[in-house]
Structure formats: C-alpha cells, structure tokens
C-alpha cells in the first residue's frame, strides 16, 4: 500500500448523492480474483454506453482524466460492503475522496486500501464543487500530517481523522502490515507459548 503524506491533484466533481458500491463497481465484475485491474471498470455503467465512452460522464472529460482527488456528495459508498469499490478507485488513481458523509463500511475500507476519505461540511463541499466547475484542472493539496486542505485561491480548511488511521496511511500500512511491524514480538511470544497437540 502506497503511503500518503502530502498529495496535490486534479479534482473530479462527481455531483451525485448516495453513490452506491454497485455504481462504483457493477456486480458483473465481482468474479475477478485479484485486487488489480478494477480501475478499468470503475463507474462502468456510467462511463460507458454500448462499449463506448459516455462523453457526458465526468471522468471521460479531458480536464478530469488524470484526476486523483474525487469530490462527491453525501452518503458516498453506500449499499453492499464490497471491498472492490475502494480497489477500483485506488487502481484508477484516486488517492483522496472528499464528501459531506460516507457509508461506514466503505469509509473503513478506504483506509485499508490506501485511500484517504475526508469528511467536510456541506458548505465547504459546495464551495469546492463551484471552484472545480469554474476552473478546469482545479487542484487541491491535501496534507495528511497537518490535516489541512488548500488550493491556490486561498481556500484553507482542516479535517478530522483518527490517529490510528492517520498513522496507517502515513506509513502505507494495511492492518496486516501494521501487525507485521511487531513480527519479532509475535515470534518471541509464539516461541514462549508453544501449543502441543
């Protein structure tokens, strides 16, 4: 998992409320057995029509093709708890998602897959939508260490994050990786507490 410290990227505005995990990764793609390659099917039913790109969809528009920050509306990631949703977002290239609220399981899954989900007030999100639409190629800088978000037009705000989740992202560790940091202690404990069957 790639660590996140300070990230500057183009913002893609997804102006839809209650985006569920089936919209993020449609069910027909859940049979894949690896975590990679899901970026190509991200928002598949919105990005494509009869196999061709839908020019109206935000990620198919030239100014947003290289975006790495997704700006969304409330209750992003609702629906089923499929972990494929953050897999697809990360594989596509998104490192940060900003929204007024997230579905709980999706929010938790983001941290396990190298994505920083940020909750901001609706008024702040509205400001960012307005600036993104008025300024093609609009960029934000997200500093996880200081928990700040800034742009080049004097936008400046802070966000909350739990210390453990912050530490995970700063170090690029999922839960298994965080456990393996203590591998020597685990091995020592196992050695001293052998179980005989």
PDB file of C-alpha atoms in Angstrom:
ATOM      1  CA  UNK A   1       0.000   0.000   0.000  1.00  0.00           C
ATOM      2  CA  UNK A   2       1.409   3.387  -1.009  1.00  0.00           C
ATOM      3  CA  UNK A   3       1.763   5.878   1.851  1.00  0.00           C
ATOM      4  CA  UNK A   4       0.045   9.249   1.745  1.00  0.00           C
ATOM      5  CA  UNK A   5       1.597  12.322   3.272  1.00  0.00           C
ATOM      6  CA  UNK A   6       1.058  15.376   1.110  1.00  0.00           C
ATOM      7  CA  UNK A   7      -0.924  14.960  -2.082  1.00  0.00           C
ATOM      8  CA  UNK A   8      -1.676  17.540  -4.778  1.00  0.00           C
ATOM      9  CA  UNK A   9      -4.028  16.512  -7.540  1.00  0.00           C
ATOM     10  CA  UNK A  10      -6.733  17.469 -10.018  1.00  0.00           C
ATOM     11  CA  UNK A  11     -10.238  17.315  -8.546  1.00  0.00           C
ATOM     12  CA  UNK A  12     -13.013  15.424 -10.365  1.00  0.00           C
ATOM     13  CA  UNK A  13     -16.514  16.567  -9.326  1.00  0.00           C
ATOM     14  CA  UNK A  14     -18.989  13.674  -9.107  1.00  0.00           C
ATOM     15  CA  UNK A  15     -22.173  15.626  -8.486  1.00  0.00           C
ATOM     16  CA  UNK A  16     -24.384  12.716  -7.389  1.00  0.00           C
ATOM     17  CA  UNK A  17     -25.732  11.866  -3.930  1.00  0.00           C
ATOM     18  CA  UNK A  18     -25.925   8.339  -2.480  1.00  0.00           C
ATOM     19  CA  UNK A  19     -23.436   6.751  -4.891  1.00  0.00           C
ATOM     20  CA  UNK A  20     -23.565   3.068  -4.004  1.00  0.00           C
ATOM     21  CA  UNK A  21     -20.904   0.413  -4.370  1.00  0.00           C
ATOM     22  CA  UNK A  22     -22.751  -1.187  -7.298  1.00  0.00           C
ATOM     23  CA  UNK A  23     -22.376   2.079  -9.212  1.00  0.00           C
ATOM     24  CA  UNK A  24     -18.694   2.182  -8.265  1.00  0.00           C
ATOM     25  CA  UNK A  25     -18.102  -1.449  -9.339  1.00  0.00           C
ATOM     26  CA  UNK A  26     -21.079  -3.169 -11.012  1.00  0.00           C
ATOM     27  CA  UNK A  27     -21.830  -6.705  -9.847  1.00  0.00           C
ATOM     28  CA  UNK A  28     -20.833  -8.376 -13.135  1.00  0.00           C
ATOM     29  CA  UNK A  29     -17.185  -7.615 -12.362  1.00  0.00           C
ATOM     30  CA  UNK A  30     -17.089  -9.134  -8.876  1.00  0.00           C
ATOM     31  CA  UNK A  31     -15.879 -12.528 -10.130  1.00  0.00           C
ATOM     32  CA  UNK A  32     -12.320 -11.269 -10.555  1.00  0.00           C
ATOM     33  CA  UNK A  33      -9.959 -12.864  -8.074  1.00  0.00           C
ATOM     34  CA  UNK A  34      -7.212 -10.222  -7.856  1.00  0.00           C
ATOM     35  CA  UNK A  35      -7.246  -6.673  -6.478  1.00  0.00           C
ATOM     36  CA  UNK A  36      -5.651  -5.172  -9.574  1.00  0.00           C
ATOM     37  CA  UNK A  37      -7.345  -4.183 -12.808  1.00  0.00           C
ATOM     38  CA  UNK A  38     -10.545  -2.848 -11.281  1.00  0.00           C
ATOM     39  CA  UNK A  39      -9.773   0.725 -12.358  1.00  0.00           C
ATOM     40  CA  UNK A  40     -10.915  -0.059 -15.881  1.00  0.00           C
ATOM     41  CA  UNK A  41     -14.413  -0.934 -14.621  1.00  0.00           C
ATOM     42  CA  UNK A  42     -14.774   1.948 -12.166  1.00  0.00           C
ATOM     43  CA  UNK A  43     -18.246   3.534 -12.648  1.00  0.00           C
ATOM     44  CA  UNK A  44     -18.559   1.248 -15.673  1.00  0.00           C
ATOM     45  CA  UNK A  45     -22.284   1.717 -16.283  1.00  0.00           C
ATOM     46  CA  UNK A  46     -21.857   5.498 -16.134  1.00  0.00           C
ATOM     47  CA  UNK A  47     -18.584   5.712 -18.080  1.00  0.00           C
ATOM     48  CA  UNK A  48     -19.673   3.520 -20.975  1.00  0.00           C
ATOM     49  CA  UNK A  49     -22.721   3.093 -23.206  1.00  0.00           C
ATOM     50  CA  UNK A  50     -22.739   0.086 -25.550  1.00  0.00           C
ATOM     51  CA  UNK A  51     -18.987  -0.253 -25.023  1.00  0.00           C
ATOM     52  CA  UNK A  52     -18.270   3.362 -25.967  1.00  0.00           C
ATOM     53  CA  UNK A  53     -17.309   6.183 -23.625  1.00  0.00           C
ATOM     54  CA  UNK A  54     -20.174   8.356 -22.448  1.00  0.00           C
ATOM     55  CA  UNK A  55     -18.868  11.887 -23.160  1.00  0.00           C
ATOM     56  CA  UNK A  56     -21.208  13.350 -20.522  1.00  0.00           C
ATOM     57  CA  UNK A  57     -19.608  11.432 -17.651  1.00  0.00           C
ATOM     58  CA  UNK A  58     -17.084  13.475 -15.695  1.00  0.00           C
ATOM     59  CA  UNK A  59     -14.150  11.032 -15.865  1.00  0.00           C
ATOM     60  CA  UNK A  60     -14.421  10.908 -19.671  1.00  0.00           C
ATOM     61  CA  UNK A  61     -13.947  14.660 -19.974  1.00  0.00           C
ATOM     62  CA  UNK A  62     -10.422  15.743 -20.904  1.00  0.00           C
ATOM     63  CA  UNK A  63      -9.825  18.008 -17.899  1.00  0.00           C
ATOM     64  CA  UNK A  64     -10.639  15.221 -15.415  1.00  0.00           C
ATOM     65  CA  UNK A  65      -8.967  12.173 -16.976  1.00  0.00           C
ATOM     66  CA  UNK A  66      -5.891  12.484 -14.765  1.00  0.00           C
ATOM     67  CA  UNK A  67      -7.705  13.422 -11.579  1.00  0.00           C
ATOM     68  CA  UNK A  68      -6.589  11.868  -8.304  1.00  0.00           C
ATOM     69  CA  UNK A  69      -8.997  13.593  -5.912  1.00  0.00           C
ATOM     70  CA  UNK A  70     -12.689  12.721  -6.130  1.00  0.00           C
ATOM     71  CA  UNK A  71     -15.211  15.261  -4.890  1.00  0.00           C
ATOM     72  CA  UNK A  72     -18.532  13.633  -4.045  1.00  0.00           C
ATOM     73  CA  UNK A  73     -21.882  14.284  -2.409  1.00  0.00           C
ATOM     74  CA  UNK A  74     -23.332  12.841   0.801  1.00  0.00           C
ATOM     75  CA  UNK A  75     -23.512   9.138   1.657  1.00  0.00           C
ATOM     76  CA  UNK A  76     -20.803   8.125  -0.813  1.00  0.00           C
ATOM     77  CA  UNK A  77     -20.121   4.367  -0.903  1.00  0.00           C
ATOM     78  CA  UNK A  78     -23.494   3.214   0.428  1.00  0.00           C
ATOM     79  CA  UNK A  79     -25.015  -0.160  -0.450  1.00  0.00           C
ATOM     80  CA  UNK A  80     -23.260  -3.508  -0.152  1.00  0.00           C
ATOM     81  CA  UNK A  81     -19.955  -3.764   1.685  1.00  0.00           C
ATOM     82  CA  UNK A  82     -17.872  -4.929  -1.293  1.00  0.00           C
ATOM     83  CA  UNK A  83     -14.209  -4.066  -0.912  1.00  0.00           C
ATOM     84  CA  UNK A  84     -13.955  -3.965  -4.698  1.00  0.00           C
ATOM     85  CA  UNK A  85     -15.169  -0.336  -4.580  1.00  0.00           C
ATOM     86  CA  UNK A  86     -12.025   1.133  -2.977  1.00  0.00           C
ATOM     87  CA  UNK A  87      -9.912  -1.305  -5.020  1.00  0.00           C
ATOM     88  CA  UNK A  88     -11.322   0.231  -8.203  1.00  0.00           C
ATOM     89  CA  UNK A  89     -10.963   3.812  -7.020  1.00  0.00           C
ATOM     90  CA  UNK A  90      -7.345   3.263  -5.967  1.00  0.00           C
ATOM     91  CA  UNK A  91      -6.497   1.323  -9.138  1.00  0.00           C
ATOM     92  CA  UNK A  92      -7.923   4.135 -11.269  1.00  0.00           C
ATOM     93  CA  UNK A  93      -5.646   6.585  -9.470  1.00  0.00           C
ATOM     94  CA  UNK A  94      -7.727   8.238  -6.752  1.00  0.00           C
ATOM     95  CA  UNK A  95      -5.823   8.858  -3.516  1.00  0.00           C
ATOM     96  CA  UNK A  96      -8.328  11.165  -1.800  1.00  0.00           C
ATOM     97  CA  UNK A  97     -12.136  11.324  -1.695  1.00  0.00           C
ATOM     98  CA  UNK A  98     -13.886  14.360  -0.227  1.00  0.00           C
ATOM     99  CA  UNK A  99     -17.583  14.255   0.685  1.00  0.00           C
ATOM    100  CA  UNK A 100     -20.002  15.500   3.365  1.00  0.00           C
ATOM    101  CA  UNK A 101     -20.524  11.893   4.527  1.00  0.00           C
ATOM    102  CA  UNK A 102     -19.600   8.306   3.704  1.00  0.00           C
ATOM    103  CA  UNK A 103     -21.180   4.932   4.314  1.00  0.00           C
ATOM    104  CA  UNK A 104     -19.426   3.446   7.356  1.00  0.00           C
ATOM    105  CA  UNK A 105     -18.056   0.231   5.846  1.00  0.00           C
ATOM    106  CA  UNK A 106     -16.863   1.947   2.685  1.00  0.00           C
ATOM    107  CA  UNK A 107     -15.150   4.625   4.793  1.00  0.00           C
ATOM    108  CA  UNK A 108     -13.312   1.964   6.789  1.00  0.00           C
ATOM    109  CA  UNK A 109     -12.352   0.023   3.644  1.00  0.00           C
ATOM    110  CA  UNK A 110     -10.718   3.114   2.151  1.00  0.00           C
ATOM    111  CA  UNK A 111      -8.081   3.204   4.894  1.00  0.00           C
ATOM    112  CA  UNK A 112      -7.325  -0.474   4.337  1.00  0.00           C
ATOM    113  CA  UNK A 113      -6.648   0.209   0.659  1.00  0.00           C
ATOM    114  CA  UNK A 114      -4.571   3.382   0.631  1.00  0.00           C
ATOM    115  CA  UNK A 115      -7.308   5.978   0.083  1.00  0.00           C
ATOM    116  CA  UNK A 116      -7.874   8.972   2.335  1.00  0.00           C
ATOM    117  CA  UNK A 117     -11.621   9.692   2.755  1.00  0.00           C
ATOM    118  CA  UNK A 118     -12.213  13.202   4.077  1.00  0.00           C
ATOM    119  CA  UNK A 119     -15.467  14.471   5.588  1.00  0.00           C
ATOM    120  CA  UNK A 120     -16.091  18.208   5.184  1.00  0.00           C
ATOM    121  CA  UNK A 121     -19.086  20.393   5.939  1.00  0.00           C
ATOM    122  CA  UNK A 122     -21.635  20.608   3.107  1.00  0.00           C
ATOM    123  CA  UNK A 123     -20.902  24.332   2.661  1.00  0.00           C
ATOM    124  CA  UNK A 124     -17.207  23.575   2.117  1.00  0.00           C
ATOM    125  CA  UNK A 125     -18.006  20.782  -0.320  1.00  0.00           C
ATOM    126  CA  UNK A 126     -20.330  23.155  -2.191  1.00  0.00           C
ATOM    127  CA  UNK A 127     -17.520  25.715  -2.433  1.00  0.00           C
ATOM    128  CA  UNK A 128     -15.204  23.058  -3.862  1.00  0.00           C
ATOM    129  CA  UNK A 129     -17.803  21.937  -6.417  1.00  0.00           C
ATOM    130  CA  UNK A 130     -18.233  25.538  -7.556  1.00  0.00           C
ATOM    131  CA  UNK A 131     -14.484  26.120  -7.857  1.00  0.00           C
ATOM    132  CA  UNK A 132     -13.909  22.816  -9.627  1.00  0.00           C
ATOM    133  CA  UNK A 133     -16.564  23.549 -12.240  1.00  0.00           C
ATOM    134  CA  UNK A 134     -15.403  27.140 -12.772  1.00  0.00           C
ATOM    135  CA  UNK A 135     -11.717  26.234 -13.082  1.00  0.00           C
ATOM    136  CA  UNK A 136     -10.949  23.240 -15.350  1.00  0.00           C
ATOM    137  CA  UNK A 137      -7.905  21.439 -13.979  1.00  0.00           C
ATOM    138  CA  UNK A 138      -8.624  22.757 -10.478  1.00  0.00           C
ATOM    139  CA  UNK A 139      -6.186  21.315  -7.929  1.00  0.00           C
ATOM    140  CA  UNK A 140      -6.182  20.788  -4.203  1.00  0.00           C
ATOM    141  CA  UNK A 141      -3.328  19.995  -1.865  1.00  0.00           C
ATOM    142  CA  UNK A 142      -4.157  17.621   0.958  1.00  0.00           C
ATOM    143  CA  UNK A 143      -1.634  17.451   3.777  1.00  0.00           C
ATOM    144  CA  UNK A 144      -2.332  14.458   5.975  1.00  0.00           C
ATOM    145  CA  UNK A 145       0.345  15.347   8.526  1.00  0.00           C
ATOM    146  CA  UNK A 146      -1.233  18.740   9.275  1.00  0.00           C
ATOM    147  CA  UNK A 147      -4.770  17.610   8.333  1.00  0.00           C
ATOM    148  CA  UNK A 148      -5.288  20.562   6.011  1.00  0.00           C
ATOM    149  CA  UNK A 149      -6.715  21.131   2.539  1.00  0.00           C
ATOM    150  CA  UNK A 150      -5.662  24.146   0.472  1.00  0.00           C
ATOM    151  CA  UNK A 151      -5.889  25.486  -3.062  1.00  0.00           C
ATOM    152  CA  UNK A 152      -4.232  28.373  -4.904  1.00  0.00           C
ATOM    153  CA  UNK A 153      -7.267  30.635  -4.323  1.00  0.00           C
ATOM    154  CA  UNK A 154      -6.971  30.942  -0.541  1.00  0.00           C
ATOM    155  CA  UNK A 155      -9.246  28.015   0.285  1.00  0.00           C
ATOM    156  CA  UNK A 156      -7.982  26.546   3.545  1.00  0.00           C
ATOM    157  CA  UNK A 157      -9.680  24.088   5.852  1.00  0.00           C
ATOM    158  CA  UNK A 158      -8.888  21.280   8.273  1.00  0.00           C
ATOM    159  CA  UNK A 159     -10.283  17.782   8.607  1.00  0.00           C
ATOM    160  CA  UNK A 160     -10.569  15.168  11.335  1.00  0.00           C
ATOM    161  CA  UNK A 161      -9.079  11.679  11.215  1.00  0.00           C
ATOM    162  CA  UNK A 162      -8.496   9.049  13.886  1.00  0.00           C
ATOM    163  CA  UNK A 163      -4.835   8.788  14.945  1.00  0.00           C
ATOM    164  CA  UNK A 164      -4.582   5.075  14.087  1.00  0.00           C
ATOM    165  CA  UNK A 165      -5.996   5.577  10.586  1.00  0.00           C
ATOM    166  CA  UNK A 166      -3.727   8.576  10.042  1.00  0.00           C
ATOM    167  CA  UNK A 167      -0.717   6.515  11.079  1.00  0.00           C
ATOM    168  CA  UNK A 168      -1.737   3.670   8.735  1.00  0.00           C
ATOM    169  CA  UNK A 169      -1.873   5.966   5.708  1.00  0.00           C
ATOM    170  CA  UNK A 170       1.292   7.884   6.566  1.00  0.00           C
ATOM    171  CA  UNK A 171       3.220   4.602   6.790  1.00  0.00           C
ATOM    172  CA  UNK A 172       1.416   2.892   3.899  1.00  0.00           C
ATOM    173  CA  UNK A 173       0.302   0.012   6.092  1.00  0.00           C
ATOM    174  CA  UNK A 174      -2.889  -2.009   5.969  1.00  0.00           C
ATOM    175  CA  UNK A 175      -3.911  -3.990   9.054  1.00  0.00           C
ATOM    176  CA  UNK A 176      -1.705  -6.957   8.129  1.00  0.00           C
ATOM    177  CA  UNK A 177       1.274  -4.665   7.543  1.00  0.00           C
ATOM    178  CA  UNK A 178       0.654  -2.896  10.864  1.00  0.00           C
ATOM    179  CA  UNK A 179       0.675  -6.292  12.592  1.00  0.00           C
ATOM    180  CA  UNK A 180       3.880  -7.416  10.870  1.00  0.00           C
ATOM    181  CA  UNK A 181       5.766  -4.452  12.338  1.00  0.00           C
ATOM    182  CA  UNK A 182       5.637  -6.481  15.561  1.00  0.00           C
ATOM    183  CA  UNK A 183       6.798  -9.710  13.908  1.00  0.00           C
ATOM    184  CA  UNK A 184       9.735 -10.164  16.304  1.00  0.00           C
ATOM    185  CA  UNK A 185       7.440  -9.843  19.336  1.00  0.00           C
ATOM    186  CA  UNK A 186       4.920 -12.232  17.792  1.00  0.00           C
ATOM    187  CA  UNK A 187       7.659 -14.782  17.089  1.00  0.00           C
ATOM    188  CA  UNK A 188       9.007 -14.422  20.607  1.00  0.00           C
ATOM    189  CA  UNK A 189       5.561 -14.903  22.101  1.00  0.00           C
ATOM    190  CA  UNK A 190       4.924 -17.974  19.941  1.00  0.00           C
ATOM    191  CA  UNK A 191       8.283 -19.426  20.977  1.00  0.00           C
ATOM    192  CA  UNK A 192       7.497 -18.937  24.683  1.00  0.00           C
ATOM    193  CA  UNK A 193       3.942 -20.199  24.411  1.00  0.00           C
ATOM    194  CA  UNK A 194       4.172 -23.316  22.275  1.00  0.00           C
ATOM    195  CA  UNK A 195       0.978 -25.247  21.922  1.00  0.00           C
ATOM    196  CA  UNK A 196       1.266 -29.024  21.790  1.00  0.00           C
ATOM    197  CA  UNK A 197      -1.474 -31.078  20.256  1.00  0.00           C
TER     198      UNK A 197
END
